[in-house]
Structure formats: structure tokens, C-alpha cells
Coordinates of C-alpha atoms and ligand atoms in Angstrom, one line a residue:
M16 CA 73.4 104.9 133.7
K17 CA 77.3 104.6 133.4
P18 CA 78.5 107.9 134.7
M19 CA 76.8 107.8 137.2
R20 CA 78.2 104.5 138.7
I21 CA 82.2 106.3 138.2
L22 CA 80.4 109.7 139.9
L23 CA 79.5 107.3 143.4
A24 CA 82.5 105.5 143.4
A25 CA 84.4 108.5 143.2
V26 CA 82.3 109.9 146.4
V27 CA 82.6 106.8 148.3
G28 CA 87.0 106.6 147.4
A29 CA 87.0 110.3 149.3
S30 CA 84.5 109.4 152.1
C31 CA 84.9 107.2 155.1
V32 CA 82.9 104.7 153.4
A33 CA 84.6 102.1 152.3
G34 CA 84.9 98.3 151.0
T35 CA 81.4 98.1 149.6
Y36 CA 81.6 94.4 146.9
A37 CA 81.3 96.7 144.6
Q38 CA 84.6 98.0 144.6
E39 CA 85.4 94.6 146.9
R40 CA 85.2 92.3 144.2
P41 CA 84.3 94.0 140.6
N42 CA 82.9 90.6 139.7
A43 CA 81.0 88.7 142.6
K44 CA 77.7 87.8 144.0
P45 CA 78.4 89.3 147.5
V46 CA 75.9 86.5 148.5
N47 CA 78.9 84.0 148.9
A48 CA 81.7 85.7 151.0
I49 CA 81.2 84.4 154.7
K50 CA 83.5 87.3 156.7
A51 CA 84.0 86.3 160.8
V52 CA 84.0 89.6 163.2
R53 CA 85.6 89.6 165.9
F54 CA 84.4 91.8 168.9
G55 CA 86.3 92.3 172.2
K56 CA 82.3 92.0 173.9
L57 CA 79.1 92.1 172.4
W58 CA 76.3 92.7 173.1
D59 CA 73.3 91.7 170.6
A60 CA 70.3 92.7 171.7
K61 CA 69.1 89.0 173.2
G62 CA 69.7 89.5 176.2
K63 CA 73.1 88.1 176.4
L64 CA 77.0 90.4 176.9
W65 CA 79.2 88.3 174.9
T66 CA 82.7 88.7 175.5
N67 CA 85.1 87.3 172.2
A68 CA 82.7 87.0 170.3
I69 CA 82.7 86.4 166.4
V70 CA 79.8 87.7 164.7
I71 CA 79.5 84.8 161.0
V72 CA 78.5 86.7 158.1
E73 CA 77.0 84.7 155.2
G74 CA 76.2 87.3 152.1
D75 CA 73.7 89.7 153.6
R76 CA 72.7 87.6 157.5
I77 CA 74.7 86.6 160.2
R78 CA 75.0 82.6 160.3
N79 CA 76.5 82.4 163.6
V80 CA 77.8 84.3 166.7
T81 CA 80.2 82.1 168.4
T82 CA 82.9 82.1 171.0
D83 CA 84.8 79.1 169.0
G84 CA 87.3 79.9 166.4
L85 CA 87.3 76.3 165.1
A86 CA 83.9 78.0 164.4
I87 CA 85.2 81.0 161.9
P88 CA 84.6 79.0 158.2
A89 CA 88.2 78.1 155.6
G90 CA 88.3 80.9 153.6
A91 CA 86.4 83.0 155.9
E92 CA 87.3 86.8 155.6
T93 CA 88.3 87.4 159.1
I94 CA 87.8 91.8 160.4
D95 CA 89.3 92.3 163.8
L96 CA 87.6 94.6 166.1
S97 CA 88.5 92.6 169.1
K98 CA 89.1 95.9 170.4
Y99 CA 85.4 97.0 170.6
T100 CA 82.3 96.4 171.7
G101 CA 79.1 94.8 168.5
L102 CA 76.4 96.6 168.8
P103 CA 73.5 95.5 165.7
G104 CA 73.0 97.7 163.4
L105 CA 71.0 100.7 165.2
I106 CA 67.7 101.2 163.3
D107 CA 66.3 104.9 163.5
V108 CA 62.4 105.0 163.7
H109 CA 62.1 109.4 162.2
T110 CA 63.9 110.9 159.1
H111 CA 62.8 112.5 156.5
M112 CA 65.7 111.5 155.1
T113 CA 66.0 113.3 151.1
I114 CA 65.1 116.7 152.5
Y115 CA 68.6 116.5 152.8
T116 CA 71.0 120.1 152.2
D117 CA 74.1 121.1 152.9
E118 CA 75.3 124.2 154.3
T119 CA 76.1 126.6 150.5
P120 CA 77.0 130.0 152.9
G121 CA 74.2 132.3 152.3
E122 CA 71.6 130.3 151.0
P123 CA 68.6 129.6 153.0
M124 CA 68.7 125.6 153.4
L125 CA 64.0 126.2 153.2
K126 CA 65.1 128.1 149.9
Q127 CA 67.2 125.3 148.6
L128 CA 64.9 122.3 148.7
A129 CA 62.4 124.7 147.4
A130 CA 64.8 124.8 144.3
N131 CA 65.9 121.7 143.7
P132 CA 63.5 119.3 141.4
P133 CA 63.1 116.3 142.8
A134 CA 66.1 113.9 141.3
I135 CA 69.2 116.3 142.4
E136 CA 67.5 116.1 145.3
V137 CA 67.0 112.2 145.3
F138 CA 71.3 112.2 143.9
L139 CA 72.9 115.2 147.1
A140 CA 70.3 113.6 149.1
R141 CA 73.0 110.1 149.4
K142 CA 76.1 112.2 151.7
G143 CA 72.6 112.6 154.1
A144 CA 72.7 109.0 153.4
L145 CA 76.0 107.9 153.8
R146 CA 75.9 109.8 157.5
T147 CA 73.6 108.6 158.5
L148 CA 75.6 104.9 158.1
E149 CA 78.1 106.7 159.5
A150 CA 76.1 106.8 163.2
G151 CA 75.7 103.0 163.1
V152 CA 72.2 103.4 162.5
T153 CA 71.6 100.8 158.9
T154 CA 68.8 101.0 158.7
V155 CA 65.5 104.0 158.5
R156 CA 61.4 104.9 158.5
D157 CA 60.8 107.6 156.5
L158 CA 58.4 110.0 157.5
G159 CA 57.3 111.8 154.6
A160 CA 58.6 113.0 151.6
D161 CA 57.7 114.8 148.2
Q162 CA 57.3 113.2 144.5
Y163 CA 57.8 110.0 146.2
M164 CA 61.3 110.1 145.9
D165 CA 62.0 108.2 149.0
I166 CA 60.3 105.0 147.3
A167 CA 63.3 105.9 145.1
M168 CA 66.0 105.8 146.9
R169 CA 64.6 103.1 149.0
D170 CA 65.1 100.9 145.7
L171 CA 67.8 102.4 144.9
I172 CA 69.7 101.6 147.9
N173 CA 68.3 98.3 147.6
H174 CA 70.1 97.7 144.0
G175 CA 73.2 98.8 144.6
E176 CA 73.1 102.0 142.7
M177 CA 73.6 105.1 146.1
I178 CA 75.0 103.6 149.7
G179 CA 72.2 104.2 152.7
P180 CA 70.7 103.1 155.0
R181 CA 67.7 100.1 154.7
M182 CA 64.7 102.2 154.3
F183 CA 60.7 101.7 155.2
V184 CA 59.4 104.4 153.5
C185 CA 55.6 106.1 153.8
G186 CA 55.2 107.9 150.1
Y187 CA 52.8 110.5 151.3
G188 CA 51.8 111.5 155.0
L189 CA 48.7 113.1 154.9
Y190 CA 47.9 117.1 155.6
V191 CA 43.9 118.7 156.1
T192 CA 44.1 121.8 153.6
N193 CA 46.0 125.0 155.1
T194 CA 48.5 123.3 156.6
P195 CA 51.6 124.7 155.7
Y196 CA 53.8 121.0 154.8
K197 CA 57.1 123.5 155.5
P198 CA 57.5 126.6 154.7
G199 CA 58.5 127.7 151.7
M200 CA 59.1 124.2 150.7
N201 CA 57.7 123.4 146.5
S202 CA 55.4 121.7 148.4
T203 CA 52.6 119.0 145.7
A204 CA 49.1 118.6 147.4
G205 CA 49.7 114.8 147.4
G206 CA 49.4 113.9 150.5
V207 CA 46.4 116.7 151.1
A208 CA 42.8 114.9 152.2
D209 CA 39.8 116.5 153.8
G210 CA 37.5 114.6 155.6
V211 CA 36.6 109.5 155.2
P212 CA 36.6 109.7 151.8
E213 CA 39.7 111.1 150.7
V214 CA 41.7 109.9 154.2
L215 CA 40.7 106.4 152.8
K216 CA 42.1 107.6 148.7
V217 CA 44.8 108.8 149.2
V218 CA 45.5 106.0 152.1
R219 CA 45.1 103.5 149.4
Q220 CA 47.0 105.4 146.5
Q221 CA 50.2 105.4 148.8
I222 CA 50.1 101.8 148.9
A223 CA 50.0 101.7 145.1
A224 CA 53.0 103.4 145.0
G225 CA 55.1 101.2 146.7
A226 CA 55.0 102.8 150.1
D227 CA 55.3 100.0 153.2
L228 CA 53.7 102.6 155.7
I229 CA 51.2 105.5 155.9
K230 CA 51.5 109.0 158.1
M231 CA 49.5 111.5 159.5
Y232 CA 50.4 114.7 160.2
A233 CA 47.6 114.4 163.3
S234 CA 48.4 118.7 164.4
T235 CA 50.1 120.8 164.0
G236 CA 53.8 121.5 164.8
T237 CA 56.9 121.2 162.5
D238 CA 60.3 122.4 162.0
D239 CA 59.8 126.5 163.9
D240 CA 56.7 126.5 164.4
V241 CA 55.7 123.8 168.1
T242 CA 51.5 124.7 168.3
G243 CA 49.8 121.5 168.6
F244 CA 46.3 121.9 167.7
Q245 CA 44.2 119.3 166.2
T246 CA 43.6 119.1 162.6
Y247 CA 42.1 115.9 161.5
N248 CA 39.2 114.3 163.7
Y249 CA 38.7 111.4 165.0
E250 CA 36.3 109.5 162.3
E251 CA 39.4 110.6 160.5
I252 CA 42.3 109.3 162.4
K253 CA 40.9 106.4 162.5
A254 CA 39.4 105.8 158.9
A255 CA 43.1 106.1 158.1
V256 CA 44.8 103.6 161.0
D257 CA 42.1 100.8 159.5
A258 CA 42.4 101.3 155.5
A259 CA 46.5 100.6 156.0
H260 CA 46.3 97.6 159.0
K261 CA 43.3 96.7 156.3
F262 CA 46.6 96.2 153.8
G263 CA 49.0 95.2 156.8
K264 CA 50.5 98.5 156.9
K265 CA 51.3 100.7 160.1
I266 CA 50.9 103.2 160.6
A267 CA 53.1 106.4 162.7
I268 CA 50.5 109.3 163.9
H269 CA 52.3 112.8 164.3
S270 CA 50.9 115.6 167.3
Y271 CA 52.8 118.3 169.1
G272 CA 49.9 118.1 171.0
P273 CA 47.9 116.3 173.5
D274 CA 44.1 115.8 171.9
G275 CA 45.4 114.3 168.1
A276 CA 47.9 112.6 170.9
R277 CA 44.9 111.1 172.3
D278 CA 43.2 110.6 168.7
A279 CA 45.0 108.8 167.3
V280 CA 45.4 106.1 170.1
R281 CA 43.0 105.3 171.1
A282 CA 42.2 104.7 167.5
G283 CA 45.0 102.0 166.8
T284 CA 48.1 104.1 165.8
D285 CA 51.6 101.7 166.1
S286 CA 53.5 104.7 167.0
L287 CA 52.7 107.6 168.8
E288 CA 54.8 111.4 166.9
H289 CA 56.8 113.9 168.6
A290 CA 53.3 114.2 171.5
T291 CA 53.6 116.7 174.5
D292 CA 51.6 116.6 177.1
M293 CA 50.2 113.8 177.6
D294 CA 47.5 112.8 179.9
D295 CA 47.0 109.0 182.4
A296 CA 44.3 108.0 181.1
T297 CA 46.2 108.5 177.1
L298 CA 49.8 106.9 178.6
Q299 CA 47.3 104.1 180.2
E300 CA 45.9 103.5 176.7
M301 CA 49.6 103.4 174.4
V302 CA 50.2 100.5 177.3
K303 CA 47.4 98.8 177.1
R304 CA 47.7 98.9 173.1
G305 CA 51.8 98.3 173.1
T306 CA 51.3 101.2 171.0
F307 CA 55.0 102.8 170.5
Y308 CA 56.2 106.9 172.1
V309 CA 58.1 108.5 169.3
P310 CA 59.0 111.1 171.1
T311 CA 61.2 112.9 169.2
I312 CA 63.0 114.7 171.9
D313 CA 66.5 116.0 169.8
H314 CA 65.2 117.6 166.6
N315 CA 64.5 120.9 168.7
R316 CA 67.8 120.7 170.5
Y317 CA 68.7 120.8 166.0
Y318 CA 66.7 124.0 165.2
I319 CA 67.8 126.4 167.7
E320 CA 71.1 125.8 166.6
N321 CA 71.1 125.8 162.9
G322 CA 67.4 128.4 162.8
D323 CA 69.4 131.0 161.2
K324 CA 70.5 129.2 157.9
I325 CA 67.1 126.8 158.6
G326 CA 66.4 130.6 157.6
Y327 CA 63.3 130.2 160.9
A328 CA 62.0 134.1 161.5
P329 CA 63.6 135.3 164.6
G330 CA 62.1 134.5 167.6
Y331 CA 61.9 130.3 166.4
K332 CA 64.7 130.2 169.5
E333 CA 62.2 131.0 172.4
K334 CA 59.6 128.8 171.0
L335 CA 61.2 126.1 170.5
Q336 CA 64.1 125.9 174.2
A337 CA 60.0 126.2 175.5
F338 CA 59.5 123.2 174.3
I339 CA 61.4 121.0 175.1
P340 CA 61.3 120.4 178.5
R341 CA 57.4 119.7 177.7
N342 CA 59.3 116.9 175.4
L343 CA 61.4 115.5 177.9
E344 CA 59.2 116.4 180.9
T345 CA 56.3 113.8 178.8
A346 CA 59.1 111.5 177.5
R347 CA 60.0 111.4 181.5
K348 CA 56.4 110.2 182.5
A349 CA 55.8 107.9 179.7
F350 CA 58.0 106.0 179.8
K351 CA 57.7 105.9 183.9
A352 CA 54.7 104.8 184.2
G353 CA 55.4 101.9 181.4
V354 CA 55.0 102.6 177.7
K355 CA 57.5 101.5 174.7
F356 CA 59.9 104.1 173.1
A357 CA 62.0 104.2 170.0
M358 CA 64.2 105.8 169.0
G359 CA 63.6 108.3 165.8
S360 CA 66.3 111.7 164.7
D361 CA 63.5 113.7 163.2
A362 CA 66.9 113.9 161.2
I363 CA 66.6 116.4 158.4
Y364 CA 68.4 118.9 156.9
T365 CA 71.7 118.8 157.8
M366 CA 70.9 117.0 161.1
F367 CA 72.2 113.8 159.3
G368 CA 74.9 111.4 161.1
Q369 CA 72.8 112.8 163.6
N370 CA 70.3 110.5 164.4
T371 CA 71.2 108.1 168.1
L372 CA 71.6 112.1 169.6
E373 CA 68.3 110.5 170.8
L374 CA 69.6 108.1 172.4
G375 CA 70.9 110.9 175.1
W376 CA 67.3 112.4 175.9
F377 CA 66.5 109.5 176.3
V378 CA 68.7 108.8 179.6
K379 CA 68.0 112.1 180.9
A380 CA 63.8 110.8 180.9
G381 CA 64.9 108.8 182.9
M382 CA 66.4 104.9 181.0
T383 CA 69.3 102.4 181.5
P384 CA 72.1 103.2 178.8
E385 CA 70.3 98.9 177.7
Q386 CA 67.2 100.3 177.6
A387 CA 67.9 103.7 175.2
L388 CA 70.0 100.9 173.3
R389 CA 66.2 99.0 173.3
T390 CA 65.1 101.8 171.9
A391 CA 67.3 101.5 169.0
T392 CA 67.4 98.7 168.3
T393 CA 64.8 95.9 169.9
N394 CA 62.5 99.1 169.7
A395 CA 62.8 100.0 166.6
A396 CA 62.1 95.9 165.0
E397 CA 59.0 95.2 166.5
L398 CA 57.8 98.3 165.6
L399 CA 58.7 97.5 161.9
G400 CA 57.0 94.5 161.7
K401 CA 60.3 92.8 161.3
E402 CA 61.9 92.3 164.2
K403 CA 62.6 88.5 163.6
E404 CA 65.9 90.1 160.8
L405 CA 66.6 93.1 162.5
G406 CA 67.9 95.3 166.1
A407 CA 69.1 91.9 166.8
V408 CA 73.1 90.0 166.6
A409 CA 71.9 86.4 165.6
P410 CA 70.9 83.7 163.3
G411 CA 69.1 84.7 160.8
Y412 CA 69.2 88.0 161.0
F413 CA 71.2 90.9 158.6
G414 CA 74.0 91.3 159.2
D415 CA 74.2 95.0 160.9
L416 CA 76.8 95.3 163.4
V417 CA 78.4 99.6 164.4
A418 CA 82.5 98.7 166.2
V419 CA 82.1 101.6 169.5
E420 CA 84.9 102.3 171.3
G421 CA 84.2 101.9 175.2
D422 CA 81.6 100.2 176.9
P423 CA 78.0 101.3 175.8
L424 CA 75.9 100.6 178.3
A425 CA 78.2 102.6 181.3
E426 CA 77.4 105.6 179.3
I427 CA 75.6 106.3 176.0
E428 CA 77.8 108.7 175.1
V429 CA 80.2 105.3 173.4
A430 CA 76.9 104.6 171.5
I431 CA 75.9 107.7 170.6
Y432 CA 79.7 110.1 169.4
N433 CA 81.9 106.8 168.9
V434 CA 81.4 104.3 166.1
K435 CA 84.1 102.9 164.9
W436 CA 82.4 100.6 162.3
V437 CA 79.7 100.1 160.9
M438 CA 78.8 96.3 158.0
K439 CA 75.1 96.2 156.9
G440 CA 73.5 93.6 154.9
G441 CA 77.1 91.7 155.1
A442 CA 79.3 95.3 153.6
V443 CA 81.6 97.7 155.4
V444 CA 80.1 100.8 154.8
A445 CA 82.4 102.3 157.8
D446 CA 85.5 102.4 158.5
K447 CA 87.8 105.4 161.2
T448 CA 89.6 101.8 163.0
K449 CA 92.5 102.6 161.0
D450 CA 92.3 107.0 161.3
R451 CA 95.2 107.9 163.4
G452 CA 95.2 111.2 166.8
H453 CA 92.0 110.1 166.9
Ligands
ZN526 ZN1 59.6 114.7 160.8

């Protein structure tokens, strides 16, 4: 393991990431460190906008939020961010952290993925993990990986061997025979399940492997394929939902079209990913059941901009461009109807770091900037079942903090583009406050 640690330190030193406890205090455990972080303004996601807030972080948790300088414990390290507005660490509820690629010239991203063994993919994925943190995202819900690379990455991050967002992972997503999971990708059959008995078996296998939640693909549609044909029938979907819930796990169901969405909602899914063209009855059912909608509007924007480098066949731009307005219109209708939203980017390939662009689409769909921020904080935490630990700045919550320059409640772009500093679990993981000439 030693060479890997040295390499990791070199990578950390070369990027914007600074101040992990391993560098600061080689032999000290972080749990003893106390930090007092001063913000000019602080949006705590608990309904309060503070002026001159001091957040006291002990180890990996927030001990107190105050405006009283005398409350800072003796010996605490003070971090002065009084030029900035503080936010809770943001949560992206739809990523594919282990499907990371770079922009090696002449090498289509789909080919890179097919060529790389899992161990190499996990090692490369640390770069996407850093970009994600730099965007202010300190927690992700990762929705589909091969070979349990997501579990490996989650555990490496939790053990401090890799620097990245806290990950909640699903192992293999369930899909029916003949659904090409990723064209050109050397995909194993770990998630294939047809019929109720196989669905039950594959759900149980993911949980046995250590998955935090279950993912099911209930329709076609991925990458440059925007068809939304339902793949699993209601009985299969219901079996997956009930099996996940019996183990105390949540389930996320993918559907590009309205049919899979309707059956996923009816079957009791916790979140619905992507879905377009949903009818009023489905939206009302989502409101009634408290189903989260994760529309992932921005990922098609990313595909349009990068399709040639990814390796899509010609014609992809028109198809994707036609899908975006349907996606946005469905989001607008859903928000108006009172459906709960959570922010998911569907970040993949080189999209890491662009995770929060989705918030701009949410404002276009009718949200205020504050309502948009809730989708990446309190709402996302509720979807994870972690609403008492994540998504807010309050005593007992994880020490996940973001400093932005400007007023994110007036302009959502501030939260998207002006992230200056990030703390995750009490450790500073990104710091651009000293960058010159911005
Ligand atoms: Zn996805």
C-alpha cells in the first residue's frame, strides 16, 4: 500500500485540494481537531440565514453554530471565510463515479471504458471524485457500476485512502436481457434479471455484496438512446421495490418514458430518475406518496457538447436536443403539482465537477434559488434517509460546508460557479480562496 499513499499525496499536492488531515497532522486522528469557521452569511438549510456565523466543527461533526466569538473553544483553529456565504455540503443523488474517463485525444470515451480493467477504473476515478468535491458536492448517491467498483471506491473513501465525496452505492443496476447497458462497454451480466424470481435474486445479491440501495432500469434510454420503452412489467418492479424495502434499503428506478414511470410510482419506488411526459395522474400519485423526482435534465446538455469525444454515432445531437424540452416541461409540471425534487446530475465520463449545473434547470422549471438549493441539501438527505446527519448546518450534522462568493439565494449561478472552499467531514478538501486574479 505504501507506493499508493505516496502517489496519492503527489496528486493531492498538485491539485487545488489541500488540508486533508493526513497532510496536516501525520500522526493525529482528526476526531480531536476543533475548527471554527467564520462566514459573512450562512444559509443553514434549517430555515435561517445567519449574518457573521461561526460554525464550530469537532472531528467530523458540527458541534455548534453561533455568532458569539467567545463560544470558540481555546485552541480551535480559526478559518476566516467572512468574505463568503456558507452552505451545507451539497448532495448529488445520481452519479456514476466509476464510469470516469479523460479526454485522451483520439480515444473515444466509450472505448476507454471497455479497455480498462476495474482496478484501473477505480484508481482513475479519484480524479472525478476531486472535481466533484471542488463543485461543493460532499455526498453522492451512485446509481450503477460494474464489478462492485462503487463499493470499493466508497470504502476507500471512507477509510481515508482516497479523497472524494461520501458515497451511497447500489452495485449493479437491474436490467432486462437485451438492454444494452452501455454500447461499446465490456459489461458483465451482473445486473441482468428477467421475471420475478430473478429480480428477487439480483436484488438480494446487491444487498449481500454491500449495496446501500437498489437501482432498477425500468425503461430503455441511456447515452444517445432517448427511447423510453418500458422494460420491466409492474409485477417485476413491485417485486424489486418490496424486496429492497424488506431489507431496509431504498430503491431508485430509471425510466425515460411515462409508462415505466407510472408503474414505478405505483409500485412504491423511493425515487424516479429521468422520466419525461408523465401524466397528471402519475404526478398526483407522486405527491401523495412523497416520491422523489430526479429529472437529470443537464446530462443531455453534456452529451450534446461532448458526443463526438464520447463516440456517439452521428445524429445524436438532434435526438438529445429534442429530449431536453420534454424533460424540462415535465419538471415544470411536476414542480407545479407539488412533487418533491432531488438534484441528480447523472455525472459520468468527464462530467464530474459540473454536478450542480442541474440547479440552473430547476430555476428554469420554476423554483426559486432557495427551493433549488433544497433539492441538493435537505431533500436529497431525506431521499438518502440521512436527514439528521446530512444536508444542513446544525449541531450533530457532518462537518460538510461550502463557501461561495456572492448571494446564492439571489442567483443560483453563485452556487454553481463560485465555489471557493469545501470542507467534508471536518477536513478541508478544496480551497481556492487564495487563488489570484479570478
Ligand atoms: Zn444514470
